[in-house]
XYZ file of N, CA and C in Angstrom:
717
model
N 0.888 -0.929 -0.228
C 0.087 -0.185 0.122
C 0.956 1.313 0.309
N 1.023 2.117 -1.168
C 2.098 3.266 -1.275
C 0.787 4.739 -1.469
N 0.797 5.631 -1.393
C 0.402 6.724 -1.619
C 1.947 6.499 -2.792
N 0.948 7.932 -3.466
C 0.896 8.279 -5.770
C 1.377 9.602 -5.187
N 1.925 10.067 -4.509
C 1.627 11.958 -4.494
C 3.793 12.025 -3.929
N 3.998 11.808 -3.666
C 5.462 12.094 -3.470
C 5.832 12.395 -5.483
N 6.828 12.669 -4.723
C 7.839 13.445 -6.114
C 9.088 14.092 -5.432
N 10.590 13.160 -6.295
C 11.485 13.669 -6.071
C 12.065 13.445 -7.941
N 12.061 15.487 -7.867
C 12.040 15.779 -9.128
C 10.725 15.348 -10.080
N 11.250 14.379 -11.279
C 10.096 14.143 -11.873
C 8.986 12.887 -11.703
N 9.463 12.442 -10.913
C 9.590 11.175 -9.860
C 8.333 10.004 -9.303
N 7.806 10.174 -9.097
C 5.829 9.808 -8.315
C 6.958 8.349 -7.242
N 6.958 9.128 -6.009
C 7.392 7.587 -5.514
C 6.866 7.341 -4.201
N 6.556 6.093 -4.818
C 4.899 6.190 -3.785
C 6.020 5.354 -2.236
N 5.193 5.050 -0.998
C 5.725 5.623 -0.172
C 4.749 4.175 1.025
N 5.279 3.705 2.504
C 4.160 3.146 2.633
C 3.775 3.659 3.414
N 2.446 2.973 3.407
C 1.070 3.042 4.290
C 1.218 3.054 5.400
N 1.761 3.744 6.190
C 2.195 4.049 7.509
C 0.520 4.655 8.876
N 0.667 4.797 10.168
C -0.058 4.895 10.550
C 0.024 5.471 12.156
N -0.094 6.428 12.196
C 0.493 7.290 13.012
C -0.074 7.263 14.401
N -1.053 5.960 14.812
C -2.037 6.423 15.918
C -1.870 5.676 16.560
N -1.408 4.808 17.633
C -1.438 3.181 18.103
C -1.254 3.714 20.085
N -2.324 3.117 19.751
C -2.275 3.463 21.288
C -1.621 2.119 22.054
N -0.866 2.352 23.057
C 0.581 1.307 23.868
C -0.269 0.328 24.681
N -0.005 -0.345 24.591
C -0.305 -2.020 25.871
C 0.611 -2.844 25.905
N 1.048 -2.948 27.053
C 1.939 -4.296 27.451
C 2.277 -4.977 26.655
N 3.351 -5.666 25.543
C 3.454 -6.799 25.178
C 4.156 -7.730 25.695
N 3.560 -9.275 25.453
C 4.499 -9.966 26.674
C 5.286 -10.809 25.625
N 6.814 -11.385 26.711
C 7.024 -11.481 25.933
C 7.657 -13.313 26.206
N 7.999 -13.835 24.657
C 8.716 -15.632 24.758
C 10.001 -15.458 25.015
N 10.786 -15.802 25.665
C 12.307 -16.402 25.972
C 13.040 -17.190 24.476
N 13.934 -16.881 24.234
C 14.216 -17.656 23.015
C 14.922 -18.600 23.866
N 14.835 -20.725 23.172
C 15.624 -21.077 23.053
C 17.507 -20.670 23.903
N 17.554 -20.065 23.192
C 19.231 -20.485 23.041
C 19.641 -18.989 23.946
N 20.913 -19.237 24.078
C 21.240 -17.854 25.115
C 21.285 -17.045 24.356
N 20.852 -15.644 24.902
C 20.954 -14.424 24.238
C 21.866 -13.419 24.010
N 22.766 -12.382 22.687
C 24.177 -12.840 23.055
C 23.670 -10.904 23.742
N 24.702 -10.957 23.586
C 24.726 -8.833 24.416
C 24.769 -8.464 23.284
N 24.472 -7.041 23.993
C 24.220 -6.236 22.845
C 25.225 -5.471 22.144
N 25.213 -4.278 20.469
C 26.293 -4.182 19.998
C 27.113 -2.392 19.921
N 27.522 -2.282 19.698
C 27.509 -0.590 20.203
C 26.895 -0.181 18.813
N 27.414 1.122 18.909
C 25.962 2.162 18.655
C 26.763 2.686 16.879
N 25.792 1.132 15.416
C 26.651 2.546 14.781
C 26.457 3.769 14.405
N 27.412 4.401 13.154
C 27.309 5.674 12.104
C 26.144 6.073 12.059
N 25.306 6.880 12.497
C 24.248 8.109 11.609
C 23.584 8.556 11.568
N 23.296 9.009 11.228
C 23.159 9.765 10.287
C 21.630 10.881 11.096
N 22.123 11.936 11.917
C 21.382 12.564 11.823
C 19.934 13.504 11.680
N 18.906 13.813 12.482
C 18.430 14.753 11.673
C 18.742 15.613 11.719
N 19.371 16.360 11.942
C 20.206 17.784 11.771
C 20.797 17.512 11.005
N 22.212 16.223 11.000
C 22.740 16.333 9.307
C 22.433 16.393 8.400
N 21.109 15.260 8.362
C 20.003 15.553 6.898
C 19.300 16.852 6.423
N 18.875 17.262 7.293
C 18.173 19.028 7.447
C 16.769 18.659 7.878
N 16.381 17.788 8.342
C 14.257 17.452 8.835
C 14.479 19.267 8.761
N 13.080 19.228 8.361
C 12.711 21.232 8.638
C 11.909 20.301 10.080
N 12.490 20.826 11.148
C 11.441 20.288 12.694
C 9.889 21.685 13.014
N 10.088 21.856 12.691
C 9.175 22.989 12.513
C 7.440 22.372 11.431
N 7.902 20.840 10.761
C 6.587 20.888 10.165
C 6.186 19.119 11.560
N 6.770 18.908 12.478
C 6.342 17.854 13.443
C 5.854 18.622 14.537
N 4.632 17.432 14.093
C 2.690 18.279 15.053
C 3.057 18.366 16.389
N 3.997 16.968 16.773
C 3.949 17.088 17.825
C 4.926 16.240 18.522
N 4.774 16.539 20.158
C 5.916 16.481 20.329
C 6.048 14.357 20.598
N 7.243 13.972 20.773
C 7.924 12.733 20.230
C 7.483 12.130 21.654
N 7.158 10.655 21.815
C 6.696 9.808 23.297
C 7.868 9.084 23.095
N 7.847 8.150 23.499
C 8.491 6.643 24.192
C 7.834 5.230 25.196
N 9.042 4.440 24.477
C 8.718 3.545 24.440
C 9.475 2.678 25.453
N 9.126 1.135 25.796
C 9.963 0.511 26.776
C 11.707 0.427 25.459
N 12.321 -0.810 25.563
C 13.626 -1.048 25.328
C 12.227 -1.750 24.058
N 13.655 -1.863 22.495
C 12.978 -3.101 22.041
C 13.569 -3.826 21.836
N 11.946 -4.571 22.193
C 12.329 -6.622 21.556
C 12.130 -6.947 20.811
N 11.463 -5.801 19.750
C 11.922 -6.854 18.079
C 12.123 -5.693 17.323
N 12.891 -5.651 15.851
C 12.866 -5.035 14.689
C 11.746 -5.648 14.166
N 11.103 -4.799 13.595
C 10.534 -4.472 11.959
C 10.262 -4.047 10.698
N 10.649 -4.535 9.437
C 11.652 -4.646 8.261
C 10.671 -3.977 7.630
N 11.442 -2.941 6.864
C 10.404 -2.160 5.900
C 11.096 -1.482 4.885
N 10.446 -1.443 3.823
C 11.217 -1.177 2.479
C 10.103 0.094 2.283
N 10.670 1.859 1.474
C 9.624 2.406 2.012
C 9.289 2.861 -0.075
N 9.333 2.255 -0.867
C 8.964 2.608 -2.360
C 9.141 3.162 -3.413
N 10.346 3.443 -2.996
C 11.472 4.683 -3.782
C 11.624 3.611 -4.911
N 11.764 4.018 -5.761
C 13.016 3.463 -7.159
C 13.945 3.254 -6.680
N 15.256 2.449 -6.981
C 15.753 1.468 -6.974
C 17.506 2.738 -6.706
N 16.916 3.530 -8.364
C 18.319 3.713 -8.573
C 19.079 5.220 -8.273
N 18.748 5.640 -7.238
C 18.789 6.864 -6.594
C 20.638 6.621 -6.449
N 20.813 8.388 -6.803
C 21.922 7.977 -6.254
C 22.674 8.518 -4.960
N 23.507 7.873 -3.912
C 23.135 7.782 -2.584
C 24.002 9.039 -1.988
N 23.616 10.189 -2.152
C 24.094 11.905 -1.988
C 22.662 12.445 -2.871
N 21.840 12.176 -2.791
C 20.434 12.424 -2.269
C 19.733 11.943 -2.347
N 20.174 11.097 -1.244
C 19.774 10.442 -0.129
C 18.372 11.999 0.998
N 19.900 12.469 2.188
C 19.033 13.830 1.891
C 17.971 14.253 1.489
N 17.722 14.882 0.656
C 16.586 15.351 -0.234
C 15.798 14.175 -0.622
N 15.665 13.976 -0.768
C 14.896 12.163 -0.501
C 14.523 12.295 0.950
N 15.044 11.936 2.277
C 14.027 12.552 3.371
C 13.493 13.375 3.609
N 14.437 15.098 2.807
C 12.884 15.491 3.357
C 11.918 15.901 2.241
N 11.713 15.386 1.411
C 10.804 15.222 0.823
C 9.971 13.655 1.200
N 10.007 12.608 1.963
C 9.801 12.190 2.529
C 9.091 12.469 3.927
N 9.446 13.452 4.183
C 8.881 14.302 5.918
C 8.135 15.035 4.903
N 8.144 15.860 4.210
C 7.051 16.874 3.419
C 6.158 15.495 2.749
N 5.419 14.874 2.957
C 4.789 14.081 2.674
C 4.346 12.797 3.680
N 4.738 12.656 4.440
C 4.482 11.877 5.558
C 3.183 13.840 6.776
N 3.636 14.490 6.574
C 3.451 15.650 7.125
C 2.634 16.369 6.593
N 2.564 17.375 5.268
C 1.662 17.632 5.442
C 1.043 16.746 3.474
N 1.352 16.068 3.227
C 0.247 15.092 2.609
C -0.312 14.585 3.503
N 0.553 13.471 3.338
C -1.000 12.473 4.630
C -1.504 13.507 5.838
N -0.991 14.403 6.724
C -1.249 15.134 7.833
C -0.845 13.614 8.506
N 0.055 13.327 9.015
C 0.757 12.275 9.951
C 1.432 13.129 10.582
N 1.868 12.577 11.938
C 2.694 14.115 13.017
C 4.340 14.160 12.865
N 4.730 12.584 12.585
C 6.319 13.060 11.609
C 6.449 11.406 10.936
N 7.679 11.073 10.570
C 8.413 10.411 9.790
C 7.748 9.159 10.350
N 7.394 8.280 9.997
C 6.745 7.178 10.770
C 7.762 5.232 11.051
N 8.649 5.748 9.790
C 9.950 4.839 10.679
C 11.205 5.701 12.300
N 11.945 4.569 12.393
C 12.337 4.932 13.842
C 13.841 5.483 12.931
N 14.331 4.407 11.550
C 15.725 4.691 11.389
C 15.628 4.835 9.520
N 16.435 4.773 8.203
C 16.388 4.647 6.813
C 17.608 4.309 7.213
N 17.729 3.176 5.854
C 18.735 2.697 5.524
C 19.016 2.912 4.164
N 20.054 3.395 3.684
C 19.968 3.514 1.811
C 21.022 2.079 1.436
N 20.457 2.524 0.385
C 21.890 1.296 -0.291
C 22.779 0.859 -0.873
N 23.090 2.539 -0.444
C 25.112 1.958 0.106
C 25.745 1.777 2.051
N 24.375 1.451 2.317
C 24.742 1.208 3.558
C 24.605 2.560 5.516
N 24.375 3.301 4.502
C 23.878 4.292 5.109
C 23.023 4.897 6.336
N 22.421 4.501 7.312
C 22.354 4.988 8.937
C 21.245 6.457 8.598
N 20.498 6.315 8.645
C 19.884 7.437 9.428
C 18.164 7.886 9.974
N 18.611 8.738 10.201
C 17.787 9.197 11.851
C 16.410 9.304 10.920
N 15.107 8.600 11.358
C 14.414 8.649 10.755
C 13.543 9.292 12.301
N 12.300 9.068 12.687
C 10.937 9.829 13.627
C 12.430 10.162 13.965
N 12.001 11.901 15.018
C 12.045 12.636 15.880
C 11.802 12.278 17.378
N 12.997 12.226 17.857
C 13.195 12.283 19.441
C 14.339 11.913 19.909
N 15.277 12.050 19.465
C 16.908 10.965 20.148
C 16.654 9.948 19.815
N 18.588 9.772 18.939
C 18.491 8.462 18.338
C 18.353 7.101 19.600
N 18.647 7.995 20.461
C 19.715 7.128 22.102
C 18.297 6.250 22.728
N 17.405 7.019 22.421
C 15.848 7.079 23.505
C 15.127 6.058 22.595
N 14.324 5.486 23.922
C 13.556 4.185 22.442
C 12.299 4.591 22.167
N 12.273 5.476 20.970
C 11.493 6.505 20.388
C 9.661 5.318 20.071
N 8.712 6.253 20.471
C 7.723 4.972 19.930
C 7.160 5.736 18.392
N 7.085 4.855 17.469
C 7.857 5.279 15.652
C 5.945 4.990 15.724
N 5.702 4.447 14.455
C 4.230 4.252 13.666
C 5.110 3.654 12.610
N 5.338 2.289 12.186
C 5.783 2.417 11.403
C 4.761 0.454 11.152
N 4.620 0.113 12.188
C 4.172 -0.922 12.119
C 2.649 -1.038 13.261
N 1.441 -0.868 12.496
C -0.077 -0.116 13.144
C 0.169 -2.127 14.444
N -0.520 -1.551 15.508
C -0.389 -2.318 16.778
C 0.250 -2.847 17.105
N 1.622 -2.300 16.578
C 3.117 -3.684 16.684
C 4.498 -2.089 17.406
N 3.627 -0.836 17.442
C 4.491 0.126 16.996
C 5.394 0.174 19.419
N 4.243 -0.233 20.534
C 5.321 -0.913 21.593
C 6.582 -1.256 21.503
N 7.698 -0.588 22.369
C 8.492 -1.557 22.475
C 8.778 -2.622 20.768
N 9.215 -1.671 19.946
C 9.829 -2.215 19.163
C 10.271 -1.098 17.288
N 11.402 -1.329 16.913
C 11.809 -0.150 16.276
C 11.726 -0.794 14.600
N 11.311 0.395 14.657
C 11.253 0.151 12.828
C 12.054 0.965 11.943
N 12.890 0.459 11.288
C 14.321 0.635 10.521
C 13.461 -0.255 8.420
N 13.582 0.518 7.767
C 13.439 0.768 6.489
C 14.357 1.225 5.145
N 13.989 0.256 4.224
C 15.251 -0.110 3.542
C 14.677 1.229 2.685
N 15.564 2.163 2.057
C 15.574 3.104 1.157
C 15.957 2.570 -0.669
N 13.714 1.736 -0.374
C 13.699 2.073 -2.212
C 12.742 0.606 -2.321
N 12.714 -0.338 -3.677
C 10.973 -1.125 -3.761
C 12.152 -2.305 -3.430
N 12.088 -3.497 -3.261
C 12.861 -5.088 -3.283
C 11.669 -5.459 -3.347
N 10.907 -5.918 -4.107
C 9.816 -6.993 -4.516
C 10.909 -8.064 -4.904
N 10.241 -8.795 -5.511
C 10.944 -10.427 -6.172
C 11.784 -9.955 -6.922
N 12.711 -10.393 -6.759
C 13.571 -10.448 -8.268
C 14.701 -9.827 -8.397
N 14.707 -8.947 -7.217
C 15.235 -7.407 -7.143
C 17.507 -7.265 -5.935
N 17.469 -7.563 -6.471
C 19.530 -7.044 -5.971
C 19.425 -6.118 -4.558
N 19.719 -7.649 -3.896
C 19.605 -6.541 -2.285
C 21.093 -5.906 -2.273
N 21.172 -5.056 -2.301
C 22.996 -4.410 -1.624
C 22.722 -4.951 -0.285
N 24.648 -5.860 -0.795
C 24.920 -6.307 0.560
C 25.038 -5.297 1.218
N 25.355 -3.650 1.779
C 25.746 -3.409 2.095
C 24.541 -2.622 3.304
N 22.954 -2.647 2.083
C 21.700 -2.850 3.062
C 22.125 -3.743 4.388
N 22.300 -4.714 3.768
C 22.243 -5.699 4.500
C 22.828 -5.213 5.858
N 23.619 -5.442 5.481
C 24.870 -4.770 6.680
C 24.336 -3.855 7.787
N 23.803 -2.653 7.130
C 22.926 -1.661 7.566
C 22.488 -1.639 8.195
N 20.686 -3.000 7.850
C 20.074 -3.243 8.461
C 20.139 -3.937 9.530
N 21.437 -4.600 9.493
C 21.865 -5.109 10.292
C 22.421 -4.345 12.536
N 23.110 -3.520 11.751
C 23.672 -3.057 12.653
C 22.546 -1.670 13.301
N 21.669 -1.246 12.598
C 21.027 -0.996 13.887
C 19.871 -2.186 14.531
N 19.493 -2.780 14.233
C 18.980 -3.757 14.662
C 20.455 -4.211 16.184
N 21.006 -4.191 15.530
C 22.539 -5.071 16.587
C 22.087 -4.407 18.023
N 22.293 -2.767 17.714
C 22.520 -2.002 18.658
C 21.058 -1.220 19.145
N 19.659 -0.949 18.672
C 18.491 -0.876 19.961
C 18.034 -2.360 19.477
N 18.479 -3.215 19.617
C 17.904 -4.359 20.322
C 18.005 -4.472 22.287
N 17.214 -4.185 22.828
C 17.595 -4.605 24.084
C 18.232 -5.323 24.785
N 19.834 -5.003 25.696
C 20.205 -6.167 26.146
C 19.794 -7.715 26.734
N 19.337 -8.897 26.015
C 19.357 -10.541 26.148
C 18.592 -10.596 25.031
N 17.848 -9.051 24.083
C 17.218 -10.109 23.262
C 17.594 -10.462 22.119
N 17.267 -11.779 21.438
C 17.891 -12.474 20.230
C 18.090 -12.724 19.293
N 18.487 -12.351 18.841
C 18.331 -11.887 17.305
C 17.596 -12.922 15.773
N 17.910 -13.648 17.065
C 17.797 -15.312 16.158
C 16.507 -16.335 17.376
N 15.799 -15.313 17.453
C 14.932 -15.731 18.419
C 13.429 -15.267 18.011
N 12.815 -15.021 19.041
C 11.178 -14.798 18.996
C 10.719 -13.996 19.536
N 9.938 -13.786 20.086
C 9.668 -12.889 20.865
C 7.450 -12.932 20.268
N 7.093 -12.470 22.074
C 5.880 -13.076 21.666
C 5.207 -10.839 21.796
N 4.028 -9.940 20.955
C 3.388 -8.880 21.221
C 2.142 -9.756 21.349
N 2.086 -8.037 22.191
C -0.218 -7.769 22.096
C -0.083 -6.414 21.326
N -0.913 -7.229 20.425
C -1.417 -6.614 19.575
C -2.273 -5.332 19.782
N -2.340 -4.155 19.556
C -3.310 -2.620 20.004
C -3.935 -2.544 19.082
N -4.228 -3.176 17.842
C -5.452 -2.588 17.200
C -5.296 -3.509 16.388
N -6.479 -3.116 16.024
C -7.875 -4.308 15.393
C -6.755 -4.591 14.222
N -7.150 -3.676 12.955
C -5.968 -3.274 11.481
C -5.436 -4.126 11.216
N -4.771 -4.546 12.429
C -3.349 -5.212 12.063
C -3.921 -6.995 11.377
N -3.258 -7.488 11.316
C -2.998 -8.799 11.102
C -4.252 -9.470 12.442
N -3.735 -8.768 13.577
C -4.536 -9.756 14.971
C -4.984 -8.399 15.513
N -6.184 -9.037 16.125
C -7.644 -8.716 17.232
C -6.589 -7.642 18.468
N -7.126 -6.949 18.480
C -6.977 -5.641 19.248
C -5.934 -6.858 21.044
N -5.287 -6.607 21.667
C -5.278 -8.071 22.817
C -5.263 -8.777 22.438
N -4.598 -9.801 20.876
C -4.773 -10.777 20.651
C -2.896 -10.860 21.150
N -2.407 -12.043 21.937
C -0.983 -12.399 21.253
C 0.008 -12.912 20.181
N 0.336 -12.445 19.810
C 1.176 -13.048 18.452
C 2.749 -12.957 18.814
N 3.736 -13.561 18.207
C 4.305 -14.741 17.553
C 4.807 -14.220 16.817
N 6.546 -13.325 16.838
C 7.050 -12.882 15.719
C 8.296 -13.362 15.761
N 9.079 -13.397 14.461
C 10.733 -13.401 15.090
C 11.293 -11.864 15.491
N 11.835 -11.859 16.633
C 12.640 -10.428 16.951
C 13.327 -9.883 15.777
N 13.629 -10.000 14.977
C 13.362 -9.502 13.527
C 13.042 -10.183 12.970
N 11.544 -9.292 11.916
C 10.455 -9.617 11.247
C 9.739 -8.971 10.288
N 9.185 -8.151 9.461
C 9.263 -8.227 8.661
C 7.400 -6.882 8.390
N 7.689 -6.533 8.071
C 6.418 -5.903 7.797
C 5.171 -7.250 7.672
N 5.034 -7.307 6.636
C 3.398 -8.872 6.579
C 3.612 -8.946 7.157
N 4.940 -9.644 8.540
C 4.841 -10.490 9.602
C 2.997 -9.973 9.634
N 3.006 -9.100 10.520
C 1.939 -8.488 11.295
C 0.875 -7.900 10.416
N 0.605 -7.557 9.218
C -0.085 -6.954 8.408
C -0.355 -7.452 6.469
N -1.606 -7.326 6.222
C -1.957 -7.553 4.516
C -0.913 -6.883 4.108
N 0.397 -7.434 3.710
C 0.661 -6.311 2.857
C 2.300 -6.824 1.731
N 2.861 -6.556 1.055
C 3.600 -7.109 0.706
C 5.349 -6.238 0.419
N 5.067 -5.521 1.313
C 6.307 -5.096 2.560
C 7.270 -5.740 3.698
N 8.195 -6.100 3.764
C 9.191 -5.221 2.981
C 9.585 -5.830 1.335
N 9.183 -5.637 0.163
C 9.087 -6.485 -0.061
C 9.474 -8.210 -0.678
N 9.403 -9.188 -1.501
C 9.852 -10.640 -0.821
C 11.123 -11.005 -1.682
N 12.668 -9.618 -2.169
C 13.617 -9.938 -1.824
C 14.190 -9.227 -0.980
N 13.584 -8.762 -0.339
C 14.178 -8.516 1.828
C 13.392 -9.206 2.353
N 12.190 -9.975 2.160
C 11.961 -11.035 3.037
C 12.659 -12.022 3.351
N 13.144 -12.633 1.758
C 14.117 -14.393 1.658
C 14.868 -13.890 2.771
N 15.315 -12.410 2.400
C 17.190 -11.986 3.204
C 16.858 -12.031 4.406
N 15.675 -11.865 5.291
C 15.975 -12.022 6.886
C 16.528 -12.553 7.633
N 16.353 -14.193 7.100
C 17.290 -15.111 7.980
C 19.206 -14.754 8.236
N 19.422 -13.601 6.663
C 20.619 -13.519 6.425
C 20.988 -11.857 7.604
N 19.782 -11.122 7.544
C 20.136 -10.277 8.523
C 19.839 -10.701 9.982
N 19.421 -11.407 11.051
C 18.958 -12.470 11.793
C 20.391 -12.965 12.054
N 21.217 -13.533 11.534
C 22.353 -13.524 11.444
C 23.530 -13.139 12.059
N 23.470 -11.627 11.034
C 24.517 -10.635 10.768
C 24.081 -10.430 12.542
N 23.134 -9.923 13.175
C 22.945 -8.882 13.769
C 22.891 -9.515 15.130
N 23.202 -10.693 14.943
C 23.385 -12.321 16.444
C 25.186 -11.819 15.862
N 26.152 -12.065 14.963
C 27.249 -11.641 15.155
C 27.736 -10.663 15.525
N 26.877 -9.508 15.982
C 27.599 -8.000 15.931
C 27.179 -8.219 16.594
N 26.933 -8.142 17.232
C 25.881 -8.681 18.916
C 26.916 -9.749 19.808
N 27.478 -10.733 19.699
C 28.021 -11.578 19.800
C 30.111 -10.808 19.523
N 30.278 -10.257 19.137
C 31.427 -9.275 19.043
C 31.795 -8.320 19.600
C-alpha cells in the first residue's frame, strides 16, 4: 500500500502506508531457546540535523516506549536507482509527504537505511532513546521500525551494504538480552493488523512488516533475506 503523491524531481515515489496513532499496551515476551547474545555498539548514524529535517513541521512531541524487543523491517517504495548523495533530499521529501501530504505527525520509521548502507535517523525524539514509532500498526510498542530506502520486490538484487546497515542498527537498538535468532510474543493494540486488539502474536525478533499486516512490505527479495539479517545481527552482538 503506497501513496502516489511523493515526487522527487519528475518521478512519483510510492510510500509505505503508515498509521501514526497507536494506543500502547504492554507486550508479552517469549524467551528464546538459546542464550541471548549481548548488545552491540552504536553504529554511525546521520542525524536529522545532518540531513536537515524541518523540525517546524513536526506536529507532536515524541513519545517513548520500552527498550526494543523486536525490529520490524520495511521498504519505502522509492525507485532503486537513486544516487546515495541524494538521500538527504529524498528524506526531506519523505518528511513533507508524511506530514503535509498525509497529515501525519512525523516520519513513521525510526531509522532509514540506504542502498549504500548509510543509516539515517527517521522519526524525531533522540537516536539513543526508545522513541515510540508509527511503522507497524498494532505493534509499535517496544519495537523499532527500520526502512530500506527503495523497492525490494521479488527478483530485485538487495545490496549487501543495505543488509549490513539494517543489521547494525538492529544489533544496537535491540534491548540487552534480546536474541536476534529468537522469537518474541507481543500483544496487538489495534484491530487493523493481522491480529485483533488484545490478541497475542509471536514474531521473530527481527521480522518483516508483512508478518503483522496484509502487505507486501518489505518486498519479497528483502523478506527472503531476513534470515541473513538475523544472523548478521546476532554476529554483531556477539562480537
